[in-house]
Each structure stands twice: as structure tokens, then as C-alpha cells.
Coordinates of C-alpha atoms in Angstrom, one line a residue:
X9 CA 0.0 0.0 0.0
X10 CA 1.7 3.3 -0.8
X11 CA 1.0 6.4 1.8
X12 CA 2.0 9.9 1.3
X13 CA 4.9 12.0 1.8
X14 CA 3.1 13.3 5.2
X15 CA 2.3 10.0 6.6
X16 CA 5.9 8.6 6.3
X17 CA 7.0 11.8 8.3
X18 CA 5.0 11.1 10.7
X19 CA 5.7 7.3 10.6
X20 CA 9.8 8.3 10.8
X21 CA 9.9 9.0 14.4
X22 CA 8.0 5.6 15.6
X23 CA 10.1 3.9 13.2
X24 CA 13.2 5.8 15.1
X25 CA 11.8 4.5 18.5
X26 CA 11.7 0.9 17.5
X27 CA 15.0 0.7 16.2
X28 CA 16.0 2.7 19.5
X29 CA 14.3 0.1 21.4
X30 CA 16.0 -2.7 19.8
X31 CA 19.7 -1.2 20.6
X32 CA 19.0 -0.8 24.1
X33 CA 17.8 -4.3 24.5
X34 CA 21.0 -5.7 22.8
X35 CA 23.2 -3.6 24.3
X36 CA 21.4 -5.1 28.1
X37 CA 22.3 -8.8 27.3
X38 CA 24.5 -10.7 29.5
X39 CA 28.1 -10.2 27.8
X40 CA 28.3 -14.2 27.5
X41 CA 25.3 -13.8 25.3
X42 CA 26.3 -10.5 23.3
X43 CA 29.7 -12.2 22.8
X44 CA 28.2 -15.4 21.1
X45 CA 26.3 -13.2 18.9
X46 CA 29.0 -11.1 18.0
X47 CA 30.7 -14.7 17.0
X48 CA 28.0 -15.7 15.2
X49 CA 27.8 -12.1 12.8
X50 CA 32.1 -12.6 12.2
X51 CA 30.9 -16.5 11.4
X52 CA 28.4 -15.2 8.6
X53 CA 31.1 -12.2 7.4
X54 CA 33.4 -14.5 6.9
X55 CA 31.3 -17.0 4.8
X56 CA 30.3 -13.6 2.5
X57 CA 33.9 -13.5 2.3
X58 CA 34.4 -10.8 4.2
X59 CA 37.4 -11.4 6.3
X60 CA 38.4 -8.1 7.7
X61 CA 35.3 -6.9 8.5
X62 CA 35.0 -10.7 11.0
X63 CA 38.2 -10.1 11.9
X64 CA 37.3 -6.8 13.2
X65 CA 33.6 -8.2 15.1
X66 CA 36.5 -11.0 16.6
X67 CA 38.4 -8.4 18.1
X68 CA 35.2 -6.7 19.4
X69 CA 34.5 -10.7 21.2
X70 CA 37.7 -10.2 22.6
X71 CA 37.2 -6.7 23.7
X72 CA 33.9 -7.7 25.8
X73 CA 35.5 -11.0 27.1
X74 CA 38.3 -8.4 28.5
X75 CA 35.9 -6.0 29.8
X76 CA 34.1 -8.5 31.9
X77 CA 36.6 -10.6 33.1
X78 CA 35.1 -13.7 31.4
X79 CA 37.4 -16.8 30.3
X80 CA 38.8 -17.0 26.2
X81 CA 37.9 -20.4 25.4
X82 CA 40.8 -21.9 23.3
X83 CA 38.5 -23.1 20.3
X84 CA 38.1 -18.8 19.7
X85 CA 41.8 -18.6 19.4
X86 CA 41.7 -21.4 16.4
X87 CA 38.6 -19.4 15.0
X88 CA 40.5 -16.0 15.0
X89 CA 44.1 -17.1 13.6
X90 CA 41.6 -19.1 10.9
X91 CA 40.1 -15.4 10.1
X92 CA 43.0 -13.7 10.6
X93 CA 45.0 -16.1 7.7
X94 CA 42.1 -14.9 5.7
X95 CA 42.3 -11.7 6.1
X96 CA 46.3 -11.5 5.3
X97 CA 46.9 -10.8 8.7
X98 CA 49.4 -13.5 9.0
X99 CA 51.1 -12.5 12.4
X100 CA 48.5 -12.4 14.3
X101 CA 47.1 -15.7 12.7
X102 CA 50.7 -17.0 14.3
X103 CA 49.8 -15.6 17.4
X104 CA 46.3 -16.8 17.8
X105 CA 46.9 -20.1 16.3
X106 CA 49.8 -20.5 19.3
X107 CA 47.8 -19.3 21.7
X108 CA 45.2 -22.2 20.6
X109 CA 48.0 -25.1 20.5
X110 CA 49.2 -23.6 23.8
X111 CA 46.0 -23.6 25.6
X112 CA 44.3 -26.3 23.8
X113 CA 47.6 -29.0 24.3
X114 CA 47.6 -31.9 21.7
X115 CA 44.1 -33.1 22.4
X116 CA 42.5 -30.1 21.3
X117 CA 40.3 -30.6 18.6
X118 CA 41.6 -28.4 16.2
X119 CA 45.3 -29.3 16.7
X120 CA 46.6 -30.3 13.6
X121 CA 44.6 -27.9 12.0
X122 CA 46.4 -25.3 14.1
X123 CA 50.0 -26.0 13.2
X124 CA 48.8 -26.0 9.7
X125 CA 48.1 -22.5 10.3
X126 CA 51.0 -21.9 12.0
X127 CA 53.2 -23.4 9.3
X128 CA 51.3 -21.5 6.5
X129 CA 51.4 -18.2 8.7
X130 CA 55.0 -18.8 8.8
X131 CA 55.5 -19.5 5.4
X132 CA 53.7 -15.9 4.2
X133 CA 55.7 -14.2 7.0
X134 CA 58.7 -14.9 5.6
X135 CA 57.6 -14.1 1.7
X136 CA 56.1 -11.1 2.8
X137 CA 59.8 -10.5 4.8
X138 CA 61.7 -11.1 1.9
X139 CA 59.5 -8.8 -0.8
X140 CA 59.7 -6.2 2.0
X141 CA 63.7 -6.9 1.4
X142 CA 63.3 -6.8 -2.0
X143 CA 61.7 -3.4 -2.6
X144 CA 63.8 -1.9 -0.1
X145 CA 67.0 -2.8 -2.3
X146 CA 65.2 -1.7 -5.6
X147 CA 63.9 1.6 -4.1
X148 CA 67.3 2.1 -2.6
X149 CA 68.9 1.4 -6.6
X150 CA 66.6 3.4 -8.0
X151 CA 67.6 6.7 -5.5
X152 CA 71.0 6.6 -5.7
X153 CA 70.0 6.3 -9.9
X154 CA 67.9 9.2 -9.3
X155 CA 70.6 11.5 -7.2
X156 CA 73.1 10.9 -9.8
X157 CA 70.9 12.1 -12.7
X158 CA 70.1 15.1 -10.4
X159 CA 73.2 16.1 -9.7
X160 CA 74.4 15.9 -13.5
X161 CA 71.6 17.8 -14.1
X162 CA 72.0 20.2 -11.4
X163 CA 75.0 21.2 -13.5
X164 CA 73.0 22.1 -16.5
X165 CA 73.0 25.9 -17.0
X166 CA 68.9 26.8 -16.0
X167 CA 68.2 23.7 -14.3
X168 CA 68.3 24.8 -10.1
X169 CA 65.9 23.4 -7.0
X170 CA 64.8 25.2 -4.2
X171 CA 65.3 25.1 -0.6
X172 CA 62.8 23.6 1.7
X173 CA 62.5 25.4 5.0
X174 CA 61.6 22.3 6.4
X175 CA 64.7 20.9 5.2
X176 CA 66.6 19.1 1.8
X177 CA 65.3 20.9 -1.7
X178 CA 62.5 20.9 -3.5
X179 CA 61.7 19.6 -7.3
X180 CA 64.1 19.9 -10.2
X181 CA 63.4 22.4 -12.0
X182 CA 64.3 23.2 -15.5
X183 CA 64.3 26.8 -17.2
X184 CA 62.2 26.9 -19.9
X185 CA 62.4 28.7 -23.1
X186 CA 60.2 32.2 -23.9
X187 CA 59.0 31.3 -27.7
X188 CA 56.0 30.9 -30.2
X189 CA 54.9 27.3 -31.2
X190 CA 51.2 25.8 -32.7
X191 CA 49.1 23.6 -30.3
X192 CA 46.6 21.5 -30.9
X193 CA 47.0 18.5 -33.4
X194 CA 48.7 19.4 -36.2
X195 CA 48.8 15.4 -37.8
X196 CA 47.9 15.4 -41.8
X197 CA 45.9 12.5 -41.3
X198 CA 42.5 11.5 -39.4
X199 CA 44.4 11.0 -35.7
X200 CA 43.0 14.2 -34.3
X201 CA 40.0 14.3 -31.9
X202 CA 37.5 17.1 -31.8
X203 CA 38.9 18.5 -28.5
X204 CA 42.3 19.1 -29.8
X205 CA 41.4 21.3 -32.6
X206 CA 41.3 24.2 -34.3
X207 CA 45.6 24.2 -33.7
X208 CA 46.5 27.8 -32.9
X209 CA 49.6 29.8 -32.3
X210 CA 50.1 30.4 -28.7
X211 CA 53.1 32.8 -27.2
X212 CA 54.8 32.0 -24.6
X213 CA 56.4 35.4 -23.6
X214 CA 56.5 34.6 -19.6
X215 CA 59.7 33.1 -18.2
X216 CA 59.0 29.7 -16.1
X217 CA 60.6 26.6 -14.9
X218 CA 58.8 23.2 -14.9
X219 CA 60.2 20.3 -12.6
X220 CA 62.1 17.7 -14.6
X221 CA 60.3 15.1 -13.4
X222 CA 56.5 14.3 -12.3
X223 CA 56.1 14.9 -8.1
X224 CA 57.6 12.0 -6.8
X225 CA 56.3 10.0 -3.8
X226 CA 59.8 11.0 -1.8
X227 CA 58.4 14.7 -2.5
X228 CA 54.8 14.1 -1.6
X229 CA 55.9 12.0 1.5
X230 CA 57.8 15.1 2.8
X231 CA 55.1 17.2 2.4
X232 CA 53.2 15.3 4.3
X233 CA 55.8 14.8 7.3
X234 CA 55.9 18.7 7.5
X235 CA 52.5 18.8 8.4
X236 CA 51.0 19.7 5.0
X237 CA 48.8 18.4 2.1
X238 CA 46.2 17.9 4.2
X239 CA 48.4 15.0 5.8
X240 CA 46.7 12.8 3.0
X241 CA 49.0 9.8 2.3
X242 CA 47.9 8.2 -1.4
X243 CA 48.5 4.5 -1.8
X244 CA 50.9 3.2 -4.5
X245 CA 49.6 -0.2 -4.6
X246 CA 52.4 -2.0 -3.7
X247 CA 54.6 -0.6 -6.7
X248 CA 57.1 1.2 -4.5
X249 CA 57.1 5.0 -3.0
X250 CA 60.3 6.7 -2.9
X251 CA 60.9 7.9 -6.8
X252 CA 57.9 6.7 -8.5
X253 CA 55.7 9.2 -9.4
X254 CA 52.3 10.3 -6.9
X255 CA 49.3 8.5 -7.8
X256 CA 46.3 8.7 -6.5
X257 CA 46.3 12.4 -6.3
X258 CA 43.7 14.7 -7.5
X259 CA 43.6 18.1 -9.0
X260 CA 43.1 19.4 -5.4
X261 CA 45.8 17.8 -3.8
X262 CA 48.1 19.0 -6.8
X263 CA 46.9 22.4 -5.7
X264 CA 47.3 22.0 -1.9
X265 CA 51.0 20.5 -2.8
X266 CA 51.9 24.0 -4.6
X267 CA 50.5 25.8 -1.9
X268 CA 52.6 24.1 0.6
X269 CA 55.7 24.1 -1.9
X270 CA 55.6 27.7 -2.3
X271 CA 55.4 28.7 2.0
X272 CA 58.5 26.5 2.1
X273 CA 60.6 28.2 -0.6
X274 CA 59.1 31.7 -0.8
X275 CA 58.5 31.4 -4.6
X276 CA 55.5 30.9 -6.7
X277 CA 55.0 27.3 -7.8
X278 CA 51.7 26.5 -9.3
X279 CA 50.4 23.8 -11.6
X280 CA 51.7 25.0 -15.3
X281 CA 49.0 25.7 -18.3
X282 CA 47.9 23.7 -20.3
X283 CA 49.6 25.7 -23.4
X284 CA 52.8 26.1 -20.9
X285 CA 52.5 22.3 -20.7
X286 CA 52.5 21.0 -23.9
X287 CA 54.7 24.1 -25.1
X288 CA 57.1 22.0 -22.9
X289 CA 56.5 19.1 -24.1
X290 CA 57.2 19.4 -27.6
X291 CA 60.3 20.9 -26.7
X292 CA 60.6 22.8 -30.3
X293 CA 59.2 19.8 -32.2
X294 CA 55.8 19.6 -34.2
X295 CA 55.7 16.1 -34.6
X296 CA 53.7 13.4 -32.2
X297 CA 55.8 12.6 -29.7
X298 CA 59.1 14.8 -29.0
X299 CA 61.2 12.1 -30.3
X300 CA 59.3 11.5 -33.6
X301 CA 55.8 10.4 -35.2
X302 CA 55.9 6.7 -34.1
X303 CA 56.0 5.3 -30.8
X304 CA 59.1 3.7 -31.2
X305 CA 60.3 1.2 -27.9
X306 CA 61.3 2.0 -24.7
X307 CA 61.0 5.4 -24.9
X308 CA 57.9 5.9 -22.4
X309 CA 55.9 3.9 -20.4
X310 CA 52.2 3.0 -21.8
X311 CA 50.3 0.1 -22.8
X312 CA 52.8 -0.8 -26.0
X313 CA 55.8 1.2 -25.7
X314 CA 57.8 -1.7 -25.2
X315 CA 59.2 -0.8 -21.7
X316 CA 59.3 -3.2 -18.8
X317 CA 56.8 -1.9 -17.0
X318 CA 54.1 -1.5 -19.6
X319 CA 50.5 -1.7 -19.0
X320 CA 51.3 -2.7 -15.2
X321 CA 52.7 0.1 -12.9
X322 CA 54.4 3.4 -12.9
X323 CA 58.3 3.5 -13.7
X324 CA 60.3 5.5 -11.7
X325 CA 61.0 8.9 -13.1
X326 CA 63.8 9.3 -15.3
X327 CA 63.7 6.2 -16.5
X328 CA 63.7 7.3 -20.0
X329 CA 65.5 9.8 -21.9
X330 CA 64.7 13.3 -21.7
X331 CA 63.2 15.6 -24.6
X332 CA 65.9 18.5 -25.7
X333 CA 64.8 20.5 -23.2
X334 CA 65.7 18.1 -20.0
X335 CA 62.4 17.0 -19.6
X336 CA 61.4 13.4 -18.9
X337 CA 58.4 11.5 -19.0
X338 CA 56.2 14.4 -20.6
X339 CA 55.4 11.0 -22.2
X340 CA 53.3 8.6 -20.5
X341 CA 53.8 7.1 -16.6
X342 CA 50.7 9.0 -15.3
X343 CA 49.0 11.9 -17.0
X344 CA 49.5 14.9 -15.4
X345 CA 46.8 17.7 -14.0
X346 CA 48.0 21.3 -15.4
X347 CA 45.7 24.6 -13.9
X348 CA 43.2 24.8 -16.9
X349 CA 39.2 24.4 -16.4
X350 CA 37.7 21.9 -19.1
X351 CA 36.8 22.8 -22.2
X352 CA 35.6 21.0 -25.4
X353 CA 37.7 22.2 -28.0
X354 CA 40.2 25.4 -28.7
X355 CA 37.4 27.7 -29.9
X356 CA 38.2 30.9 -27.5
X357 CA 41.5 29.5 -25.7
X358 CA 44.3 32.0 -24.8
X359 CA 47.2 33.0 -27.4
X360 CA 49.4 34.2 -24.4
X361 CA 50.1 31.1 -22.3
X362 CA 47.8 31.6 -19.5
X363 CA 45.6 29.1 -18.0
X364 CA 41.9 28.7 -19.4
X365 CA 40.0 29.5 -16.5
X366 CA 36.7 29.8 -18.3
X367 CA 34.7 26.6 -19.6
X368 CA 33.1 23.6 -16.8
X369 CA 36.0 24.4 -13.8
X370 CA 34.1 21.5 -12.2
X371 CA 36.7 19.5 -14.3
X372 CA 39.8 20.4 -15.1
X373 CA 42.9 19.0 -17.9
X374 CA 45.1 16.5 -17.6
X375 CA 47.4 15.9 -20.3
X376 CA 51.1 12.9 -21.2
X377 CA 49.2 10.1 -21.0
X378 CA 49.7 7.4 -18.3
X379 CA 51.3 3.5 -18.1
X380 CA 48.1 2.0 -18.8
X381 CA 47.6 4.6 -21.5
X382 CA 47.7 3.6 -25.7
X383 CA 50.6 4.9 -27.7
X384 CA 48.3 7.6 -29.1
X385 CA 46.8 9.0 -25.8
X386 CA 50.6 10.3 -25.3
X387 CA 50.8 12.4 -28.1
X388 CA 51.9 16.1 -27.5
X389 CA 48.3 17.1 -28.2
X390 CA 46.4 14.5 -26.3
X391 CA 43.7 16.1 -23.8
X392 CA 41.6 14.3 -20.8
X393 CA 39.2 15.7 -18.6
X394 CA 38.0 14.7 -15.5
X395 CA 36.5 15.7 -12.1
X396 CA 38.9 17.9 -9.3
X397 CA 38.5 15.1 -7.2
X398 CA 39.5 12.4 -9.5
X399 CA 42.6 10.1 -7.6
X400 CA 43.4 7.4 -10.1
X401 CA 46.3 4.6 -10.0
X402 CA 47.2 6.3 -13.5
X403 CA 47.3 9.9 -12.2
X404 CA 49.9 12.3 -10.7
X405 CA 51.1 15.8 -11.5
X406 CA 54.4 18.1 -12.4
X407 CA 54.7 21.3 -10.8
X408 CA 55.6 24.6 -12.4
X409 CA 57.3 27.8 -10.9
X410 CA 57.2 31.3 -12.2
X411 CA 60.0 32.9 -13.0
X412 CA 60.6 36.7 -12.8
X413 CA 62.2 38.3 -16.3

């Protein structure tokens, strides 16, 4: 029967009361009878596969035993090193499934069980040990990689990095060129999308740097150790932090990283335009790709460049060669968000470099292309939109700094 919009209001507040009702008498059983229900919701989360989740309602058993003083029986122990194995939490399955052997003795009903999780436990202790070892090594080979090409490039005349008040230095950055160049696509055949046309002549008569790399996790990580970017600390699924780039940042944690970058340097750093952006990227070329109008191999990182890490996770910067203006991966890795609002196609866009702050702001540009990217999402002209808040395992930024003339 359907009622109206006035007789559910009124209904809300009975329906309020029950469910009221129902709390209070839960929360007045005896705690031997509110623990055993508690065991039997982890029982049925962990048949929906939900492992953590009855992990967690175990915990909440053992909380309540605690606070009452009641006995553990052994056969929970057995039950929460079984969820625990589950759930990935493989010490403490090691722990409970001890405490089980060590309480239960050899007669205990789920003995053999037990050391079968103890020996499993073990065995995924010691892989998860060793792959700890593992990326420690690689992220330690890939830094000292990394601080050797920033200190030959730190010898480049125009290339400098600011000093963090907070301590060490901040992005690379690389001097870029005052000059004229066309954006847009500018292929003679039927690549070009709707949103990269008409191809226009845009001046870039403002001096500016542009970090040599994308924001690095190292960078983003120290950020967030002095207290800023909202403290947020962005997964990198497993890949490895220290030099890969940020993921799983979005347009406004770009911006709240600039902000932060320029109160601990005392210059302006900002996200760069989207002309400034692909200005730098075609580094004085016109063709597809700074190096050329074919993909090539092992010259980027996308979904059939031919690198070792295509189509499955972010390389650490500088892993491939730089365009002439000592740039890298302006190509592919993760597409970067520049300062521009969204905006269909080029009808109306500025001729002087600035950013496009007219159009849907809602969303804003992100431009390069990412690892899980196609070859021709990487070209020079290439444009994506997408929502400020978008974080994405295929997204991350490069930071720009204004220069005075």
C-alpha cells in the first residue's frame, strides 16, 4: 500500500523509536550472550567472504570478554588465527593459532589444524619478509640512480631546485624557453580528436621553470611529514614509493602540494598551463611525440611502448631519456593535471600562455598520458578531462614555478 509523503514523516519517528528500542535491549544482554552473537555475525562475514570486516567483530569478542573478566575459550583462538589467515593478517594468525596449541595442548580438537596454520602463517611471514627486502633494495637502486641524474643535471646551466624550509630541496626544475609554437593537433591524417582542434599559435612570452620530473612519492611523502597536504597519504599499490611518481592524487591535492611548496621556498609554484605544458613538451618539435611520429620502444611507459613496465605500474622517473629541453616523462607514466578548467575544443583559448580559467571548472585538464595509457593518448596534443576530485592509480602531477624576467 503506498502512503503519502506526510504520513511517512510522521511514521519516521516511531520507526526511530523501535530501532531505539532494539539497541538498548541488545546492548542489556548478558556479555556471554552479546559475545556469542558477536561470534555468530564474524561466522556469517566470513562466509560472505568478508574477512576483515570478522576479523574486526573477533576483536570486538575479545574486547567484551576483556571487559568483563570472562574466560577466552581456546576453540576462539583457532577461529581468529583461521580469520586472521584470511584476512592477510598472517602474524597475528601465528599468534592466535599459538595461543590455541598452547591452551588447547595436543588433544584439542583443532590441533593439527592449528600448526597448519602456524606453518602456512609462517611461510607468508617470511615471503612477505623477503618482498619487503626486495623493494627496499630496488627503491634504494633506483635513488641513488635518481641523485646521480640530479646532480648531473643540477650542472645544467637553467636547471636549479629550491630550498625547503623544512629541510633538503624541492623539485628539479628546468628553465624553460620564452618562444612561439602551434598547439593542438597538427597530424595530416584522421588521428586528431574534436577536443584538440582548431591548432593555434600560442606565445609563450612569460619566463618559467617546470620540474624535470612528475612529483615523486619521496616529494609528496615530505610534504606530508611537515605537516601539510592535508596529511593525505595516497596508496601506490604495492609498486614502490620513494621515486615513483604520486598516484592517486587529484587536481586538489596538486593544488594543496603548490601551496605548501611555495610557503616553504618563498616562490611561486603553481600547476603549469595547459599551453605552458604541452609548449614543454614538444620541446621545439611539431611532430607526435618529441622524439618523432611513431611510438618507437622503450621510450615511455604505456600500454605498447615496449618498456618493462608497460600496462602494469608506474616506472620511476627518469627512466627514459629526456626531450631537448631536459624534460622526462612528458610522455606517459601518469597523465598529469595542469591549472586549466575543461573545455571541449580550442574555440576561444588563450594565445598568451595563460591558464583557461573559463569553460566547466568543475573539471579540469590532464594531459602525457599514463602507463596503462595507448601509444596515441601520449601524443603532444592529447587532452583528458576529469572531475577535481578524481585520484586514479594512472594519475599524478608536475609542478611549475614562475619565474621573474
Amino acid at each position: 500500500m503506498m502512503c503519502s509523503a506526510k504520513a511517512r514523516s510522521w511514521a519516521w519517528p516511531a520507526i526511530l523509536a523501535l530501532v531505539a528500542t532494539m539497541a538498548a535491549a541488545a546492548s542489556e544482554l548478558p556479555p556471554e550472550i552479546a559475545a556469542d552473537r558477536l561470534m555468530v555475525r564474524a561466522e556469517w562475514q566470513a562466509e560472505q567472504g568478508q574477512h576483515a570486516a570478522a576479523l574486526a567483530t573477533l576483536d570486538e569478542v575479545l574486547s567484551l570478554r576483556e571487559e568483563h573478566g570472562l574466560e577466552t575459550p581456546s576453540a576462539f583462538w583457532f577461529r581468529h588465527a583461521r580469520v586472521a589467515s584470511a584476512a592477510g593478517e598472517h602474524a597475528r594468525a601465528v599468534e592466535s593459532a599459538t595461543r590455541y596449541v598452547t591452551s588447547a595442548g595436543r588433544d584439542g580438537e583443532h590441533y593439527v589444524a592449528a600448526l597448519g596454520l602456524l606453518e602456512a602463517s609462517d611461510r607468508e611471514l617470511e615471503a612477505e619478509r623477503a618482498e619487503r627486502e626486495r623493494r627496499a633494495a630496488a627503491e634504494a637502486r633506483d635513488a641513488a640512480a635518481h641523485q646521480a641524474l640530479r646532480e648531473r643535471l643540477s650542472a645544467v646551466e637553467g636547471v636549479f631546485s629550491d630550498a625547503l624550509r623544512s629541510g633538503g630541496s624541492g623539485p628539479l626544475m628546468v628553465t624553460i624557453p620564452v618562444g612561439r609554437f602551434r598547439m593542438g593537433c597538427l597530424s595530416k591524417d584522421d588521428s586528431c580528436y574534436y577536443d584538440e582542434i582548431p591548432a593555434h599559435d600560442v606565445t609563450i612570452a612569460a619566463p618559467f621553470a617546470l620540474s624535470a620530473f612528475e612529483v615523486t612519492f619521496r616529494e609528496w611523502d615530505a610534504c606530508v611529514a611537515a605537516g601539510g597536504c592535508g596529511r593525505y597519504r595516497p596508496s601506490d599499490r604495492g609498486w614502490g614509493r620513494g621515486t615513483r611518481p604520486v598516484i592517486h592524487v587529484s587536481w586538489d591535492h596538486a593544488k594543496e602540494y603548490v601551496a605548501w611548496l611555495s610557503a616553504e621556498t618563498d616562490a611561486e609554484y603553481r600547476l603549469p598551463s595547459e599551453s605552458e605544458w604541452e609548449y614543454a613538451a614538444r620541446a621545439g618539435t611539431a611532430t607526435k611525440y618529441h622524439w618523432g611520429n611513431e611510438i618507437g620502444r622503450n621510450r615511455a611507459n604505456c600500454g605498447g611502448c615496449g618498456s618493462r613496465w608497460d600496462a602494469d605500474r608506474t616506472a620511476p622517473v627518469g627512466s627514459f631519456a629526456a626531450n631537448a629541453w631536459g624534460l622526462h616523462d612528458m610522455h606517459g607514466n601518469v597523465r598529469e593535471w595542469v591549472e586549466d578548467c575543461w573545455n571541449e575544443n580550442y574555440r576561444g583559448a588563450p594565445s598568451d600562455g595563460r591558464a583557461w580559467l573559463g569553460g566547466d571548472c568543475t573539471w579540469r585538464v590532464l594531459r602525457g598520458g599514463s602507463w596503462s595509457s595507448n601509444p596515441g593518448s601520449l601524443r603532444a596534443a592529447n587532452r583528458f578531462g576529469f572531475t577535481t576530485g578524481l585520484r586514479d592509480y594512472g594519475v599524478g602531477f608536475r609542478v611549475a614555478r614562475t619565474l621573474t624576467p
